[in-house]
PDB file of C-alpha atoms in Angstrom:
ATOM      1  CA  MET K  11       0.000   0.000   0.000  1.00 59.00           C
ATOM      2  CA  GLY K  12       1.342   3.368  -0.946  1.00 63.00           C
ATOM      3  CA  THR K  13       0.727   6.014   1.683  1.00 57.00           C
ATOM      4  CA  THR K  14       1.087   9.198  -0.344  1.00 61.00           C
ATOM      5  CA  GLY K  15      -1.533  11.705   0.741  1.00 60.00           C
ATOM      6  CA  GLY K  16      -2.900   9.445   3.474  1.00 64.00           C
ATOM      7  CA  ASP K  17      -2.502   9.135   7.213  1.00 70.00           C
ATOM      8  CA  ARG K  18       0.397   6.660   7.367  1.00 69.00           C
ATOM      9  CA  ASP K  19       0.375   6.423  11.166  1.00 75.00           C
ATOM     10  CA  GLN K  20      -3.336   5.556  11.240  1.00 79.00           C
ATOM     11  CA  LEU K  21      -2.886   3.005   8.468  1.00 76.00           C
ATOM     12  CA  MET K  22      -0.054   1.347  10.396  1.00 73.00           C
ATOM     13  CA  LYS K  23      -2.183   1.198  13.564  1.00 80.00           C
ATOM     14  CA  ASP K  24      -5.155  -0.234  11.662  1.00 77.00           C
ATOM     15  CA  MET K  25      -3.031  -2.889   9.967  1.00 78.00           C
ATOM     16  CA  GLU K  26      -1.278  -3.892  13.197  1.00 78.00           C
ATOM     17  CA  ALA K  27      -4.634  -4.209  14.974  1.00 77.00           C
ATOM     18  CA  SER K  28      -6.058  -6.351  12.158  1.00 82.00           C
ATOM     19  CA  LYS K  29      -3.098  -8.780  12.235  1.00 77.00           C
ATOM     20  CA  ALA K  30      -3.140  -8.676   8.435  1.00 84.00           C
ATOM     21  CA  SER K  31      -0.128  -8.906   6.154  1.00 87.00           C
ATOM     22  CA  ALA K  32       0.909  -5.869   4.144  1.00 88.00           C
ATOM     23  CA  VAL K  33       3.737  -4.024   2.464  1.00 90.00           C
ATOM     24  CA  ILE K  34       3.315  -0.372   3.412  1.00 86.00           C
ATOM     25  CA  ALA K  35       5.560   2.339   2.004  1.00 86.00           C
ATOM     26  CA  PRO K  36       5.391   6.009   1.109  1.00 83.00           C
ATOM     27  CA  ASN K  37       6.797   5.137  -2.314  1.00 88.00           C
ATOM     28  CA  MET K  38       6.343   1.857  -4.178  1.00 91.00           C
ATOM     29  CA  GLY K  39       8.914   2.662  -6.875  1.00 93.00           C
ATOM     30  CA  LYS K  40      11.689   0.196  -6.029  1.00 92.00           C
ATOM     31  CA  GLN K  41      14.440   2.182  -7.745  1.00 94.00           C
ATOM     32  CA  ILE K  42      13.422   5.324  -5.874  1.00 94.00           C
ATOM     33  CA  VAL K  43      13.318   3.413  -2.582  1.00 93.00           C
ATOM     34  CA  ALA K  44      16.792   2.002  -3.307  1.00 94.00           C
ATOM     35  CA  LEU K  45      18.108   5.518  -4.013  1.00 95.00           C
ATOM     36  CA  GLN K  46      16.601   6.801  -0.768  1.00 93.00           C
ATOM     37  CA  ALA K  47      18.119   3.923   1.208  1.00 94.00           C
ATOM     38  CA  GLY K  48      21.524   4.577  -0.346  1.00 95.00           C
ATOM     39  CA  LEU K  49      21.360   8.255   0.565  1.00 95.00           C
ATOM     40  CA  GLU K  50      20.316   7.407   4.123  1.00 94.00           C
ATOM     41  CA  ASP K  51      23.345   5.114   4.349  1.00 95.00           C
ATOM     42  CA  LEU K  52      25.677   7.827   3.022  1.00 95.00           C
ATOM     43  CA  ALA K  53      24.273  10.320   5.524  1.00 93.00           C
ATOM     44  CA  VAL K  54      25.029   7.930   8.396  1.00 94.00           C
ATOM     45  CA  LYS K  55      28.498   7.019   7.132  1.00 96.00           C
ATOM     46  CA  PHE K  56      29.588  10.494   6.035  1.00 95.00           C
ATOM     47  CA  PRO K  57      27.702  13.158   8.008  1.00 92.00           C
ATOM     48  CA  SER K  58      28.661  16.678   6.957  1.00 91.00           C
ATOM     49  CA  ALA K  59      30.691  15.402   3.971  1.00 94.00           C
ATOM     50  CA  PHE K  60      29.205  18.380   2.137  1.00 94.00           C
ATOM     51  CA  GLY K  61      29.628  20.672   5.134  1.00 91.00           C
ATOM     52  CA  ASP K  62      28.310  24.187   4.587  1.00 91.00           C
ATOM     53  CA  TYR K  63      27.056  23.398   1.094  1.00 94.00           C
ATOM     54  CA  LYS K  64      23.768  25.099   0.270  1.00 93.00           C
ATOM     55  CA  LEU K  65      20.854  22.832  -0.579  1.00 95.00           C
ATOM     56  CA  HIS K  66      18.212  23.721  -3.160  1.00 96.00           C
ATOM     57  CA  VAL K  67      15.354  21.400  -4.119  1.00 97.00           C
ATOM     58  CA  ARG K  68      12.761  21.678  -6.887  1.00 97.00           C
ATOM     59  CA  GLU K  69      10.017  19.116  -7.420  1.00 97.00           C
ATOM     60  CA  SER K  70       7.205  18.982  -9.932  1.00 96.00           C
ATOM     61  CA  HIS K  71       4.044  16.892  -9.799  1.00 95.00           C
ATOM     62  CA  GLN K  72       0.654  17.124 -11.503  1.00 93.00           C
ATOM     63  CA  LYS K  73      -1.418  20.072 -10.308  1.00 91.00           C
ATOM     64  CA  THR K  74      -3.790  17.814  -8.345  1.00 89.00           C
ATOM     65  CA  LYS K  75      -1.023  16.928  -5.852  1.00 88.00           C
ATOM     66  CA  ALA K  76      -1.518  19.431  -3.065  1.00 84.00           C
ATOM     67  CA  ASP K  77       1.271  18.459  -0.683  1.00 88.00           C
ATOM     68  CA  THR K  78       5.050  18.504  -0.899  1.00 89.00           C
ATOM     69  CA  SER K  79       6.556  15.319  -2.279  1.00 89.00           C
ATOM     70  CA  GLY K  80       7.233  12.738   0.437  1.00 87.00           C
ATOM     71  CA  THR K  81      10.118  11.471  -1.664  1.00 90.00           C
ATOM     72  CA  ALA K  82      11.616  14.964  -1.740  1.00 93.00           C
ATOM     73  CA  LYS K  83      11.252  15.202   2.041  1.00 92.00           C
ATOM     74  CA  ALA K  84      12.988  11.843   2.579  1.00 91.00           C
ATOM     75  CA  VAL K  85      15.865  12.749   0.255  1.00 93.00           C
ATOM     76  CA  VAL K  86      16.163  16.178   1.873  1.00 95.00           C
ATOM     77  CA  ASP K  87      16.534  14.538   5.293  1.00 93.00           C
ATOM     78  CA  SER K  88      19.592  12.646   4.054  1.00 93.00           C
ATOM     79  CA  LEU K  89      21.068  15.576   2.138  1.00 94.00           C
ATOM     80  CA  LYS K  90      20.668  17.827   5.188  1.00 93.00           C
ATOM     81  CA  GLU K  91      22.801  15.365   7.155  1.00 91.00           C
ATOM     82  CA  LEU K  92      25.408  15.267   4.391  1.00 92.00           C
ATOM     83  CA  ALA K  93      25.477  19.064   4.180  1.00 91.00           C
ATOM     84  CA  GLY K  94      25.198  19.689   7.892  1.00 85.00           C
ATOM     85  CA  ASP K  95      22.387  22.070   6.971  1.00 77.00           C
ATOM     86  CA  GLY K  96      19.998  22.140   9.915  1.00 80.00           C
ATOM     87  CA  ALA K  97      18.439  25.366   8.673  1.00 85.00           C
ATOM     88  CA  TYR K  98      16.900  23.850   5.529  1.00 91.00           C
ATOM     89  CA  THR K  99      13.231  22.947   6.032  1.00 93.00           C
ATOM     90  CA  TYR K 100      10.580  21.236   3.963  1.00 94.00           C
ATOM     91  CA  ASP K 101       9.076  24.674   3.399  1.00 95.00           C
ATOM     92  CA  ASP K 102      12.217  25.506   1.395  1.00 95.00           C
ATOM     93  CA  ILE K 103      11.379  22.824  -1.183  1.00 96.00           C
ATOM     94  CA  GLU K 104      10.212  24.566  -4.338  1.00 97.00           C
ATOM     95  CA  MET K 105       6.969  22.927  -5.454  1.00 96.00           C
ATOM     96  CA  ILE K 106       5.953  23.209  -9.105  1.00 96.00           C
ATOM     97  CA  ARG K 107       2.296  22.515  -9.859  1.00 95.00           C
ATOM     98  CA  ASP K 108       1.792  24.871 -12.794  1.00 95.00           C
ATOM     99  CA  GLU K 109       1.507  23.171 -16.203  1.00 95.00           C
ATOM    100  CA  GLU K 110       3.773  25.588 -18.092  1.00 97.00           C
ATOM    101  CA  GLU K 111       6.385  25.627 -15.335  1.00 97.00           C
ATOM    102  CA  SER K 112       6.331  21.821 -15.277  1.00 97.00           C
ATOM    103  CA  LYS K 113       7.019  21.726 -19.029  1.00 97.00           C
ATOM    104  CA  GLU K 114       9.890  24.216 -18.571  1.00 97.00           C
ATOM    105  CA  PHE K 115      11.249  21.864 -15.876  1.00 97.00           C
ATOM    106  CA  GLY K 116      11.355  19.089 -18.492  1.00 97.00           C
ATOM    107  CA  VAL K 117       8.039  17.291 -18.106  1.00 97.00           C
ATOM    108  CA  LYS K 118       6.647  16.085 -21.442  1.00 96.00           C
ATOM    109  CA  GLU K 119       3.221  17.418 -22.387  1.00 95.00           C
ATOM    110  CA  GLU K 120       1.477  14.023 -22.088  1.00 95.00           C
ATOM    111  CA  TYR K 121       2.610  13.617 -18.464  1.00 96.00           C
ATOM    112  CA  VAL K 122       1.944  17.121 -17.147  1.00 95.00           C
ATOM    113  CA  ASN K 123      -1.475  16.072 -15.853  1.00 90.00           C
ATOM    114  CA  GLY K 124      -1.184  12.345 -16.502  1.00 84.00           C
ATOM    115  CA  GLY K 125       1.179  11.710 -13.647  1.00 91.00           C
ATOM    116  CA  HIS K 126       4.785  12.733 -13.162  1.00 95.00           C
ATOM    117  CA  ALA K 127       7.289  13.178 -10.346  1.00 95.00           C
ATOM    118  CA  PHE K 128      10.350  15.242 -11.265  1.00 97.00           C
ATOM    119  CA  HIS K 129      12.924  16.108  -8.599  1.00 97.00           C
ATOM    120  CA  THR K 130      16.218  18.002  -8.705  1.00 98.00           C
ATOM    121  CA  TYR K 131      18.427  18.362  -5.633  1.00 97.00           C
ATOM    122  CA  THR K 132      21.393  20.721  -5.815  1.00 96.00           C
ATOM    123  CA  LEU K 133      24.236  21.083  -3.327  1.00 95.00           C
ATOM    124  CA  THR K 134      26.454  24.121  -3.922  1.00 95.00           C
ATOM    125  CA  SER K 135      29.737  24.900  -2.171  1.00 95.00           C
ATOM    126  CA  PRO K 136      29.896  28.036  -0.020  1.00 95.00           C
ATOM    127  CA  ASP K 137      31.937  29.909  -2.643  1.00 97.00           C
ATOM    128  CA  GLY K 138      29.804  28.635  -5.539  1.00 97.00           C
ATOM    129  CA  THR K 139      32.683  26.907  -7.336  1.00 98.00           C
ATOM    130  CA  VAL K 140      31.405  23.347  -6.835  1.00 97.00           C
ATOM    131  CA  GLU K 141      27.940  22.008  -7.530  1.00 97.00           C
ATOM    132  CA  PHE K 142      26.492  18.520  -7.172  1.00 97.00           C
ATOM    133  CA  GLN K 143      23.111  17.674  -8.620  1.00 97.00           C
ATOM    134  CA  LEU K 144      20.900  14.657  -8.181  1.00 97.00           C
ATOM    135  CA  LYS K 145      17.827  14.155 -10.362  1.00 96.00           C
ATOM    136  CA  HIS K 146      15.154  11.535 -10.563  1.00 95.00           C
ATOM    137  CA  ASN K 147      12.320  12.026 -12.984  1.00 97.00           C
ATOM    138  CA  VAL K 148       9.326   9.755 -13.371  1.00 96.00           C
ATOM    139  CA  SER K 149       6.828  10.087 -16.222  1.00 97.00           C
ATOM    140  CA  GLY K 150       3.686   8.027 -15.798  1.00 95.00           C
ATOM    141  CA  ARG K 151       2.882   5.406 -13.188  1.00 92.00           C
ATOM    142  CA  THR K 152       4.632   2.292 -14.501  1.00 95.00           C
ATOM    143  CA  VAL K 153       7.516   2.352 -12.003  1.00 95.00           C
ATOM    144  CA  TYR K 154       5.041   2.390  -9.108  1.00 93.00           C
ATOM    145  CA  ALA K 155       2.923  -0.401 -10.616  1.00 94.00           C
ATOM    146  CA  GLU K 156       6.007  -2.583 -11.119  1.00 95.00           C
ATOM    147  CA  GLY K 157       7.112  -2.006  -7.530  1.00 94.00           C
ATOM    148  CA  THR K 158       3.638  -2.811  -6.284  1.00 94.00           C
ATOM    149  CA  ALA K 159       3.600  -6.054  -8.298  1.00 94.00           C
ATOM    150  CA  ASP K 160       6.945  -7.035  -6.753  1.00 94.00           C
ATOM    151  CA  ALA K 161       5.591  -6.206  -3.294  1.00 94.00           C
ATOM    152  CA  VAL K 162       2.549  -8.434  -3.884  1.00 94.00           C
ATOM    153  CA  LYS K 163       4.777 -11.339  -4.969  1.00 94.00           C
ATOM    154  CA  PHE K 164       7.029 -10.776  -1.944  1.00 94.00           C
ATOM    155  CA  LEU K 165       4.043 -10.740   0.407  1.00 93.00           C
ATOM    156  CA  ALA K 166       2.537 -13.882  -1.115  1.00 93.00           C
ATOM    157  CA  LYS K 167       5.861 -15.672  -0.625  1.00 93.00           C
ATOM    158  CA  LYS K 168       6.068 -14.524   3.005  1.00 93.00           C
ATOM    159  CA  ILE K 169       2.533 -15.742   3.696  1.00 93.00           C
ATOM    160  CA  ASP K 170       3.312 -19.109   2.018  1.00 93.00           C
ATOM    161  CA  GLN K 171       6.387 -19.395   4.275  1.00 93.00           C
ATOM    162  CA  GLY K 172       4.250 -18.796   7.365  1.00 91.00           C
ATOM    163  CA  GLU K 173       5.630 -15.300   7.885  1.00 89.00           C
ATOM    164  CA  GLY K 174       2.347 -13.475   7.351  1.00 81.00           C
ATOM    165  CA  ASN K 175       0.456 -11.347   9.850  1.00 83.00           C
ATOM    166  CA  LYS K 176       3.245  -8.807   9.665  1.00 89.00           C
ATOM    167  CA  ILE K 177       3.814  -5.393   8.136  1.00 90.00           C
ATOM    168  CA  TYR K 178       6.713  -5.117   5.716  1.00 91.00           C
ATOM    169  CA  SER K 179       8.252  -2.176   3.859  1.00 90.00           C
ATOM    170  CA  MET K 180       9.639  -1.772   0.360  1.00 92.00           C
ATOM    171  CA  ILE K 181      13.088  -1.961   1.954  1.00 92.00           C
ATOM    172  CA  ASN K 182      12.200  -5.531   3.001  1.00 93.00           C
ATOM    173  CA  VAL K 183      11.197  -6.270  -0.586  1.00 94.00           C
ATOM    174  CA  LEU K 184      14.511  -4.848  -1.882  1.00 93.00           C
ATOM    175  CA  GLU K 185      16.620  -6.654   0.721  1.00 91.00           C
ATOM    176  CA  GLU K 186      15.070  -9.972  -0.235  1.00 88.00           C
ATOM    177  CA  GLY K 187      15.883  -9.339  -3.881  1.00 83.00           C
ATOM    178  CA  ALA K 188      12.213  -9.842  -4.684  1.00 57.00           C
ATOM    179  CA  MET K 189      12.300  -7.736  -7.812  1.00 60.00           C
ATOM    180  CA  GLU K 190      11.799  -8.404 -11.500  1.00 64.00           C
TER     181      GLU K 190
END
């Protein structure tokens, strides 16, 4: 179950109380989850490796998405650790929901309102002479559907092995190598 736009804490409580089996994650895109996990690992291993670098984040989604990208927030948490930038907040994330601005950001016309998730994270050195940029752009919903299919297969296997009645995450799915 993807939790974008929902009350994740309430969903977790409801699922735990029901003793049902589930894979619950804010993002079902396995490649995106793997990227997030890698960044979390880097932040733990190399805190402040980008000390004093300035962070700038832009994200674009279809205009019907009202909230800031949960993926952007998760990546920002790791990048803040790497940059030692405690001052950067989620409110600093630049949200693009305008159709023309989305196209200028690189979103193809057919995905402007048909589903897209474009993100660019920039870390710039204090003197502006060094810049690192990380981008991940998704057009359409296929990556999420594929991740969800892998999660269903993973969960079915766990239930067959007698390991049901538990809540798993997409990290569990990735760690098991349960991907096609």
